[in-house]
Short mmCIF file of N, CA and C in Angstrom, two decimals:
data_model
loop_
_atom_site.label_atom_id
_atom_site.label_comp_id
_atom_site.label_asym_id
_atom_site.label_seq_id
_atom_site.Cartn_x
_atom_site.Cartn_y
_atom_site.Cartn_z
N UNK A 766 50.14 18.51 -56.68
CA UNK A 766 50.35 17.21 -56.08
C UNK A 766 49.24 16.93 -55.09
N UNK A 767 48.63 15.79 -55.19
CA UNK A 767 47.60 15.39 -54.24
C UNK A 767 48.26 14.63 -53.11
N UNK A 768 48.03 15.08 -51.88
CA UNK A 768 48.61 14.43 -50.72
C UNK A 768 47.61 13.43 -50.16
N UNK A 769 48.06 12.21 -49.98
CA UNK A 769 47.20 11.21 -49.36
C UNK A 769 46.94 11.60 -47.92
N UNK A 770 45.71 11.46 -47.47
CA UNK A 770 45.38 11.75 -46.09
C UNK A 770 45.87 10.59 -45.23
N UNK A 771 46.66 10.92 -44.25
CA UNK A 771 47.20 9.90 -43.36
C UNK A 771 46.40 9.97 -42.06
N UNK A 772 45.87 8.86 -41.64
CA UNK A 772 44.93 8.85 -40.52
C UNK A 772 45.54 9.35 -39.22
N UNK A 773 46.76 8.96 -38.90
CA UNK A 773 47.35 9.41 -37.64
C UNK A 773 48.43 10.45 -37.94
N UNK A 774 48.00 11.68 -38.11
CA UNK A 774 48.94 12.76 -38.39
C UNK A 774 49.67 13.13 -37.09
N UNK A 775 50.98 13.30 -37.15
CA UNK A 775 51.68 13.69 -35.93
C UNK A 775 51.35 15.13 -35.56
N UNK A 776 51.37 15.40 -34.28
CA UNK A 776 51.14 16.76 -33.82
C UNK A 776 52.47 17.53 -33.83
N UNK A 777 53.56 16.85 -33.50
CA UNK A 777 54.87 17.46 -33.46
C UNK A 777 55.89 16.49 -34.05
N UNK A 778 56.93 17.06 -34.65
CA UNK A 778 57.96 16.25 -35.27
C UNK A 778 59.28 17.03 -35.26
N UNK A 779 60.36 16.32 -35.56
CA UNK A 779 61.68 16.93 -35.62
C UNK A 779 62.42 16.43 -36.84
N UNK A 780 63.39 17.23 -37.28
CA UNK A 780 64.27 16.83 -38.39
C UNK A 780 65.64 17.46 -38.16
N UNK A 781 66.64 16.89 -38.83
CA UNK A 781 68.01 17.38 -38.69
C UNK A 781 68.54 17.81 -40.05
N UNK A 782 69.11 19.01 -40.07
CA UNK A 782 69.83 19.49 -41.25
C UNK A 782 71.28 19.07 -41.05
N UNK A 783 71.65 17.97 -41.68
CA UNK A 783 73.01 17.43 -41.57
C UNK A 783 73.83 18.08 -42.68
N UNK A 784 74.89 18.79 -42.28
CA UNK A 784 75.63 19.53 -43.29
C UNK A 784 77.14 19.31 -43.16
N UNK A 785 77.78 19.36 -44.31
CA UNK A 785 79.24 19.26 -44.40
C UNK A 785 79.69 20.27 -45.45
N UNK A 786 80.50 21.21 -45.01
CA UNK A 786 80.93 22.32 -45.88
C UNK A 786 79.70 22.98 -46.45
N UNK A 787 79.48 22.97 -47.74
CA UNK A 787 78.32 23.67 -48.30
C UNK A 787 77.22 22.72 -48.76
N UNK A 788 77.23 21.48 -48.26
CA UNK A 788 76.24 20.49 -48.71
C UNK A 788 75.38 19.99 -47.55
N UNK A 789 74.14 19.60 -47.92
CA UNK A 789 73.17 19.06 -46.95
C UNK A 789 72.76 17.66 -47.38
N UNK A 790 72.62 16.78 -46.38
CA UNK A 790 72.18 15.42 -46.63
C UNK A 790 70.67 15.37 -46.79
N UNK A 791 70.22 14.80 -47.91
CA UNK A 791 68.79 14.57 -48.14
C UNK A 791 68.56 13.09 -48.38
N UNK A 792 67.39 12.65 -47.99
CA UNK A 792 66.97 11.26 -48.09
C UNK A 792 65.82 11.19 -49.10
N UNK A 793 65.91 10.28 -50.06
CA UNK A 793 64.78 10.04 -50.96
C UNK A 793 63.81 9.11 -50.25
N UNK A 794 62.66 9.66 -49.87
CA UNK A 794 61.69 8.92 -49.07
C UNK A 794 61.13 7.73 -49.85
N UNK A 795 60.72 6.72 -49.11
CA UNK A 795 60.12 5.53 -49.72
C UNK A 795 58.88 5.90 -50.52
N UNK A 796 58.52 5.07 -51.46
CA UNK A 796 57.34 5.31 -52.27
C UNK A 796 56.14 4.56 -51.70
N UNK A 797 55.84 4.84 -50.42
CA UNK A 797 54.73 4.21 -49.71
C UNK A 797 53.59 5.22 -49.59
N UNK A 798 52.39 4.80 -49.89
CA UNK A 798 51.24 5.71 -49.88
C UNK A 798 50.85 6.17 -48.47
N UNK A 799 51.32 5.47 -47.42
CA UNK A 799 50.91 5.82 -46.06
C UNK A 799 51.87 6.78 -45.37
N UNK A 800 52.82 7.40 -46.10
CA UNK A 800 53.72 8.38 -45.50
C UNK A 800 53.53 9.74 -46.17
N UNK A 801 53.94 10.79 -45.46
CA UNK A 801 53.93 12.12 -46.04
C UNK A 801 54.94 12.16 -47.18
N UNK A 802 54.56 12.73 -48.28
CA UNK A 802 55.44 12.98 -49.42
C UNK A 802 56.27 11.77 -49.85
N UNK A 803 55.60 10.69 -50.26
CA UNK A 803 56.35 9.52 -50.75
C UNK A 803 57.15 9.87 -52.01
N UNK A 804 58.33 9.29 -52.11
CA UNK A 804 59.22 9.47 -53.26
C UNK A 804 59.67 10.93 -53.43
N UNK A 805 59.75 11.65 -52.33
CA UNK A 805 60.25 13.03 -52.31
C UNK A 805 61.57 13.06 -51.53
N UNK A 806 62.42 14.00 -51.87
CA UNK A 806 63.64 14.22 -51.11
C UNK A 806 63.30 15.02 -49.86
N UNK A 807 63.88 14.66 -48.73
CA UNK A 807 63.63 15.38 -47.49
C UNK A 807 64.73 15.15 -46.48
N UNK A 808 64.61 15.83 -45.36
CA UNK A 808 65.55 15.68 -44.26
C UNK A 808 65.20 14.45 -43.44
N UNK A 809 66.15 13.95 -42.70
CA UNK A 809 65.88 12.82 -41.81
C UNK A 809 65.16 13.33 -40.57
N UNK A 810 64.15 12.61 -40.16
CA UNK A 810 63.38 13.02 -38.98
C UNK A 810 62.06 12.30 -38.95
N UNK A 811 61.23 12.69 -37.99
CA UNK A 811 59.93 12.05 -37.89
C UNK A 811 59.15 12.51 -36.68
N UNK A 812 58.09 11.78 -36.38
CA UNK A 812 57.12 12.15 -35.36
C UNK A 812 57.63 11.92 -33.94
N UNK A 813 57.22 12.82 -33.08
CA UNK A 813 57.53 12.75 -31.65
C UNK A 813 56.70 11.65 -31.00
N UNK A 814 57.34 10.92 -30.10
CA UNK A 814 56.62 9.92 -29.31
C UNK A 814 56.25 10.52 -27.97
N UNK A 815 55.30 9.89 -27.28
CA UNK A 815 54.89 10.36 -25.96
C UNK A 815 56.09 10.35 -25.02
N UNK A 816 56.11 11.32 -24.12
CA UNK A 816 57.15 11.47 -23.11
C UNK A 816 58.55 11.66 -23.71
N UNK A 817 58.61 12.24 -24.88
CA UNK A 817 59.89 12.47 -25.56
C UNK A 817 59.94 13.95 -25.95
N UNK A 818 61.06 14.62 -25.67
CA UNK A 818 61.15 15.99 -26.14
C UNK A 818 61.60 15.99 -27.60
N UNK A 819 61.46 17.12 -28.26
CA UNK A 819 61.69 17.17 -29.70
C UNK A 819 63.16 17.01 -30.08
N UNK A 820 64.07 17.36 -29.20
CA UNK A 820 65.50 17.11 -29.45
C UNK A 820 65.77 15.61 -29.46
N UNK A 821 65.21 14.91 -28.48
CA UNK A 821 65.38 13.45 -28.44
C UNK A 821 64.69 12.78 -29.63
N UNK A 822 63.59 13.36 -30.09
CA UNK A 822 62.92 12.85 -31.29
C UNK A 822 63.87 12.89 -32.48
N UNK A 823 64.54 14.03 -32.67
CA UNK A 823 65.48 14.18 -33.78
C UNK A 823 66.59 13.14 -33.70
N UNK A 824 67.14 12.96 -32.51
CA UNK A 824 68.22 11.99 -32.31
C UNK A 824 67.73 10.58 -32.58
N UNK A 825 66.59 10.21 -31.99
CA UNK A 825 66.07 8.86 -32.17
C UNK A 825 65.76 8.58 -33.63
N UNK A 826 65.09 9.51 -34.30
CA UNK A 826 64.74 9.31 -35.70
C UNK A 826 65.98 9.16 -36.58
N UNK A 827 66.99 10.01 -36.35
CA UNK A 827 68.23 9.90 -37.12
C UNK A 827 68.86 8.52 -36.92
N UNK A 828 68.95 8.09 -35.67
CA UNK A 828 69.59 6.81 -35.38
C UNK A 828 68.77 5.63 -35.92
N UNK A 829 67.44 5.74 -35.89
CA UNK A 829 66.60 4.68 -36.46
C UNK A 829 66.73 4.62 -37.98
N UNK A 830 66.84 5.77 -38.62
CA UNK A 830 66.83 5.83 -40.08
C UNK A 830 68.21 5.60 -40.70
N UNK A 831 69.27 5.61 -39.86
CA UNK A 831 70.62 5.45 -40.41
C UNK A 831 71.48 4.40 -39.71
N UNK A 832 71.05 3.88 -38.60
CA UNK A 832 71.85 2.96 -37.78
C UNK A 832 73.16 3.60 -37.32
N UNK A 833 73.20 4.90 -37.25
CA UNK A 833 74.41 5.63 -36.87
C UNK A 833 74.13 6.47 -35.63
N UNK A 834 75.05 6.45 -34.69
CA UNK A 834 74.93 7.27 -33.48
C UNK A 834 75.34 8.70 -33.79
N UNK A 835 74.68 9.61 -33.13
CA UNK A 835 74.96 11.03 -33.31
C UNK A 835 75.73 11.53 -32.10
N UNK A 836 76.64 12.46 -32.31
CA UNK A 836 77.34 13.10 -31.19
C UNK A 836 76.43 14.23 -30.71
N UNK A 837 75.80 14.01 -29.57
CA UNK A 837 74.73 14.90 -29.11
C UNK A 837 75.17 16.34 -28.89
N UNK A 838 76.43 16.54 -28.49
CA UNK A 838 76.89 17.92 -28.24
C UNK A 838 77.02 18.72 -29.54
N UNK A 839 77.01 18.04 -30.70
CA UNK A 839 77.11 18.72 -32.00
C UNK A 839 75.75 18.99 -32.64
N UNK A 840 74.68 18.70 -31.91
CA UNK A 840 73.33 18.92 -32.41
C UNK A 840 72.79 20.22 -31.82
N UNK A 841 72.40 21.16 -32.69
CA UNK A 841 71.95 22.48 -32.24
C UNK A 841 70.55 22.77 -32.76
N UNK A 842 69.73 23.40 -31.89
CA UNK A 842 68.41 23.85 -32.32
C UNK A 842 68.60 24.90 -33.40
N UNK A 843 67.79 24.81 -34.45
CA UNK A 843 67.87 25.78 -35.55
C UNK A 843 66.61 26.63 -35.64
N UNK A 844 65.46 25.98 -35.81
CA UNK A 844 64.24 26.73 -36.03
C UNK A 844 63.04 25.80 -35.87
N UNK A 845 61.87 26.39 -35.83
CA UNK A 845 60.65 25.58 -35.85
C UNK A 845 59.70 26.17 -36.87
N UNK A 846 58.94 25.28 -37.49
CA UNK A 846 57.99 25.69 -38.52
C UNK A 846 56.64 25.07 -38.20
N UNK A 847 55.60 25.89 -38.20
CA UNK A 847 54.23 25.40 -38.09
C UNK A 847 53.67 25.28 -39.49
N UNK A 848 52.99 24.19 -39.76
CA UNK A 848 52.37 24.06 -41.08
C UNK A 848 51.08 23.25 -40.97
N UNK A 849 50.27 23.39 -41.99
CA UNK A 849 49.04 22.61 -42.10
C UNK A 849 48.90 22.20 -43.55
N UNK A 850 47.91 21.37 -43.84
CA UNK A 850 47.67 20.90 -45.19
C UNK A 850 46.38 21.51 -45.71
N UNK A 851 46.29 21.75 -47.02
CA UNK A 851 45.09 22.37 -47.58
C UNK A 851 43.79 21.61 -47.25
N UNK A 852 43.87 20.29 -47.16
CA UNK A 852 42.66 19.51 -46.87
C UNK A 852 42.27 19.54 -45.40
N UNK A 853 43.12 20.12 -44.54
CA UNK A 853 42.82 20.20 -43.11
C UNK A 853 43.58 21.38 -42.50
N UNK A 854 43.21 22.63 -42.84
CA UNK A 854 43.98 23.79 -42.38
C UNK A 854 43.94 24.03 -40.88
N UNK A 855 42.99 23.42 -40.18
CA UNK A 855 42.91 23.59 -38.74
C UNK A 855 43.84 22.67 -37.98
N UNK A 856 44.38 21.67 -38.63
CA UNK A 856 45.32 20.73 -38.00
C UNK A 856 46.73 21.28 -38.20
N UNK A 857 47.28 21.87 -37.17
CA UNK A 857 48.61 22.47 -37.24
C UNK A 857 49.64 21.44 -36.75
N UNK A 858 50.70 21.31 -37.53
CA UNK A 858 51.81 20.43 -37.15
C UNK A 858 53.03 21.31 -36.92
N UNK A 859 53.71 21.07 -35.82
CA UNK A 859 54.91 21.81 -35.47
C UNK A 859 56.12 20.92 -35.74
N UNK A 860 57.06 21.42 -36.52
CA UNK A 860 58.27 20.65 -36.85
C UNK A 860 59.49 21.45 -36.40
N UNK A 861 60.27 20.84 -35.50
CA UNK A 861 61.50 21.44 -35.02
C UNK A 861 62.65 21.00 -35.91
N UNK A 862 63.57 21.91 -36.17
CA UNK A 862 64.74 21.61 -36.98
C UNK A 862 66.01 21.84 -36.16
N UNK A 863 66.92 20.93 -36.31
CA UNK A 863 68.22 20.99 -35.65
C UNK A 863 69.30 20.93 -36.73
N UNK A 864 70.48 21.43 -36.40
CA UNK A 864 71.61 21.32 -37.32
C UNK A 864 72.66 20.40 -36.73
N UNK A 865 73.35 19.73 -37.61
CA UNK A 865 74.41 18.82 -37.20
C UNK A 865 75.53 18.93 -38.23
N UNK A 866 76.65 19.49 -37.80
CA UNK A 866 77.78 19.71 -38.69
C UNK A 866 78.70 18.49 -38.66
N UNK A 867 78.99 17.97 -39.82
CA UNK A 867 79.89 16.83 -39.95
C UNK A 867 81.31 17.37 -40.14
N UNK A 868 82.20 16.92 -39.28
CA UNK A 868 83.59 17.36 -39.36
C UNK A 868 84.36 16.60 -40.44
N UNK A 869 84.17 15.29 -40.47
CA UNK A 869 84.91 14.45 -41.41
C UNK A 869 83.91 13.56 -42.15
N UNK A 870 83.72 13.82 -43.43
CA UNK A 870 82.71 13.11 -44.20
C UNK A 870 83.03 11.62 -44.35
N UNK A 871 84.30 11.27 -44.49
CA UNK A 871 84.68 9.86 -44.61
C UNK A 871 84.33 9.08 -43.35
N UNK A 872 84.59 9.67 -42.20
CA UNK A 872 84.24 9.02 -40.93
C UNK A 872 82.73 8.91 -40.80
N UNK A 873 82.02 9.97 -41.18
CA UNK A 873 80.56 9.95 -41.09
C UNK A 873 79.97 8.85 -41.97
N UNK A 874 80.47 8.74 -43.20
CA UNK A 874 79.92 7.74 -44.13
C UNK A 874 80.30 6.31 -43.77
N UNK A 875 81.35 6.14 -42.97
CA UNK A 875 81.74 4.80 -42.54
C UNK A 875 80.63 4.23 -41.66
N UNK A 876 80.18 3.06 -41.98
CA UNK A 876 79.10 2.38 -41.26
C UNK A 876 77.76 3.10 -41.34
N UNK A 877 77.61 4.03 -42.29
CA UNK A 877 76.33 4.71 -42.49
C UNK A 877 75.44 3.78 -43.32
N UNK A 878 74.31 3.40 -42.75
CA UNK A 878 73.37 2.51 -43.43
C UNK A 878 72.00 3.16 -43.39
N UNK A 879 71.46 3.45 -44.53
CA UNK A 879 70.13 4.02 -44.60
C UNK A 879 69.12 2.89 -44.39
N UNK A 880 68.32 3.00 -43.34
CA UNK A 880 67.34 1.95 -43.03
C UNK A 880 65.92 2.34 -43.42
N UNK A 881 65.71 3.61 -43.75
CA UNK A 881 64.42 4.08 -44.26
C UNK A 881 64.68 4.92 -45.49
N UNK A 882 63.84 4.79 -46.48
CA UNK A 882 64.02 5.56 -47.70
C UNK A 882 64.73 4.74 -48.76
N UNK A 883 64.85 5.33 -49.94
CA UNK A 883 65.41 4.63 -51.09
C UNK A 883 66.90 4.87 -51.25
N UNK A 884 67.34 6.10 -51.00
CA UNK A 884 68.75 6.45 -51.12
C UNK A 884 68.99 7.78 -50.43
N UNK A 885 70.23 8.20 -50.37
CA UNK A 885 70.57 9.50 -49.81
C UNK A 885 71.67 10.14 -50.66
N UNK A 886 71.80 11.45 -50.50
CA UNK A 886 72.84 12.16 -51.24
C UNK A 886 73.09 13.50 -50.55
N UNK A 887 74.32 13.98 -50.61
CA UNK A 887 74.65 15.32 -50.17
C UNK A 887 74.51 16.27 -51.36
N UNK A 888 73.70 17.32 -51.18
CA UNK A 888 73.43 18.29 -52.24
C UNK A 888 73.95 19.67 -51.83
N UNK A 889 74.44 20.44 -52.80
CA UNK A 889 74.71 21.85 -52.52
C UNK A 889 73.42 22.62 -52.78
N UNK A 890 73.42 23.90 -52.41
CA UNK A 890 72.17 24.66 -52.47
C UNK A 890 71.65 24.84 -53.88
N UNK A 891 72.52 25.05 -54.84
CA UNK A 891 72.04 25.21 -56.22
C UNK A 891 71.38 23.93 -56.72
N UNK A 892 71.88 22.78 -56.31
CA UNK A 892 71.24 21.50 -56.67
C UNK A 892 69.88 21.37 -55.97
N UNK A 893 69.82 21.75 -54.71
CA UNK A 893 68.57 21.66 -53.95
C UNK A 893 67.49 22.53 -54.58
N UNK A 894 67.86 23.72 -55.03
CA UNK A 894 66.89 24.63 -55.65
C UNK A 894 66.28 24.05 -56.92
N UNK A 895 66.96 23.10 -57.54
CA UNK A 895 66.46 22.50 -58.78
C UNK A 895 65.70 21.18 -58.57
N UNK A 896 65.61 20.70 -57.34
CA UNK A 896 64.89 19.46 -57.08
C UNK A 896 63.39 19.75 -57.13
N UNK A 897 62.67 19.04 -57.96
CA UNK A 897 61.22 19.24 -58.11
C UNK A 897 60.43 18.54 -57.02
N UNK A 898 60.89 17.36 -56.63
CA UNK A 898 60.16 16.56 -55.64
C UNK A 898 60.89 16.63 -54.29
N UNK A 899 60.73 17.78 -53.62
CA UNK A 899 61.33 17.97 -52.30
C UNK A 899 60.20 18.32 -51.32
N UNK A 900 60.28 17.80 -50.12
CA UNK A 900 59.27 18.06 -49.09
C UNK A 900 59.23 19.57 -48.84
N UNK A 901 58.07 20.22 -49.04
CA UNK A 901 58.01 21.69 -48.99
C UNK A 901 58.45 22.31 -47.67
N UNK A 902 58.04 21.74 -46.53
CA UNK A 902 58.43 22.34 -45.26
C UNK A 902 59.91 22.13 -44.98
N UNK A 903 60.51 21.03 -45.46
CA UNK A 903 61.95 20.86 -45.34
C UNK A 903 62.68 21.84 -46.25
N UNK A 904 62.13 22.08 -47.43
CA UNK A 904 62.73 23.05 -48.36
C UNK A 904 62.75 24.43 -47.73
N UNK A 905 61.68 24.81 -47.05
CA UNK A 905 61.63 26.10 -46.36
C UNK A 905 62.73 26.18 -45.30
N UNK A 906 62.90 25.14 -44.51
CA UNK A 906 63.94 25.12 -43.48
C UNK A 906 65.33 25.22 -44.11
N UNK A 907 65.53 24.53 -45.22
CA UNK A 907 66.83 24.57 -45.92
C UNK A 907 67.09 25.98 -46.47
N UNK A 908 66.06 26.61 -47.04
CA UNK A 908 66.21 27.99 -47.52
C UNK A 908 66.63 28.92 -46.38
N UNK A 909 66.01 28.75 -45.22
CA UNK A 909 66.36 29.57 -44.06
C UNK A 909 67.79 29.27 -43.61
N UNK A 910 68.16 28.01 -43.64
CA UNK A 910 69.51 27.61 -43.25
C UNK A 910 70.56 28.31 -44.12
N UNK A 911 70.36 28.30 -45.41
CA UNK A 911 71.32 28.91 -46.32
C UNK A 911 71.26 30.44 -46.30
N UNK A 912 70.21 31.02 -45.73
CA UNK A 912 70.11 32.48 -45.70
C UNK A 912 70.88 33.10 -44.53
N UNK A 913 71.42 32.25 -43.64
CA UNK A 913 72.13 32.76 -42.45
C UNK A 913 73.57 32.28 -42.46
N UNK A 914 74.46 33.07 -41.91
CA UNK A 914 75.85 32.61 -41.79
C UNK A 914 75.99 31.65 -40.61
N UNK A 915 76.38 30.42 -40.86
CA UNK A 915 76.48 29.42 -39.80
C UNK A 915 77.92 29.17 -39.43
N UNK A 916 78.14 29.15 -38.14
CA UNK A 916 79.50 28.94 -37.62
C UNK A 916 79.63 27.62 -36.87
N UNK A 917 78.50 27.01 -36.45
CA UNK A 917 78.59 25.80 -35.62
C UNK A 917 79.09 24.60 -36.37
#
């Protein structure tokens, strides 16, 4: 896959692993040439703004992309991943991952409006392993998520 070079690459970003029972919410990203991994499945999240910590980035991005408020006490730091792209290996991007456990899926889906991307779906891990067009660094975070016993 050839990745389009995006002129303003973020230095830091955040994403949320939204999970309910054994499934994770993924968003099918828009098919726009000016974004990372267009038309790929990925987690909700995005670039950090100035004077914003990475936890607040995750919250803001989730709320911007879904029009839904998050219960902040249910958001937990999970992991961070450093990555670079083959066309610019010296440019390191740090992506923080948080987890958010949904207690009641019906309540969560009520008033849930996807404002970025084409669609969304909750996938179990065996389904995720078979997705060909998934954002690689999000896939790595998801693999790590499923490799640990989670209680939160």
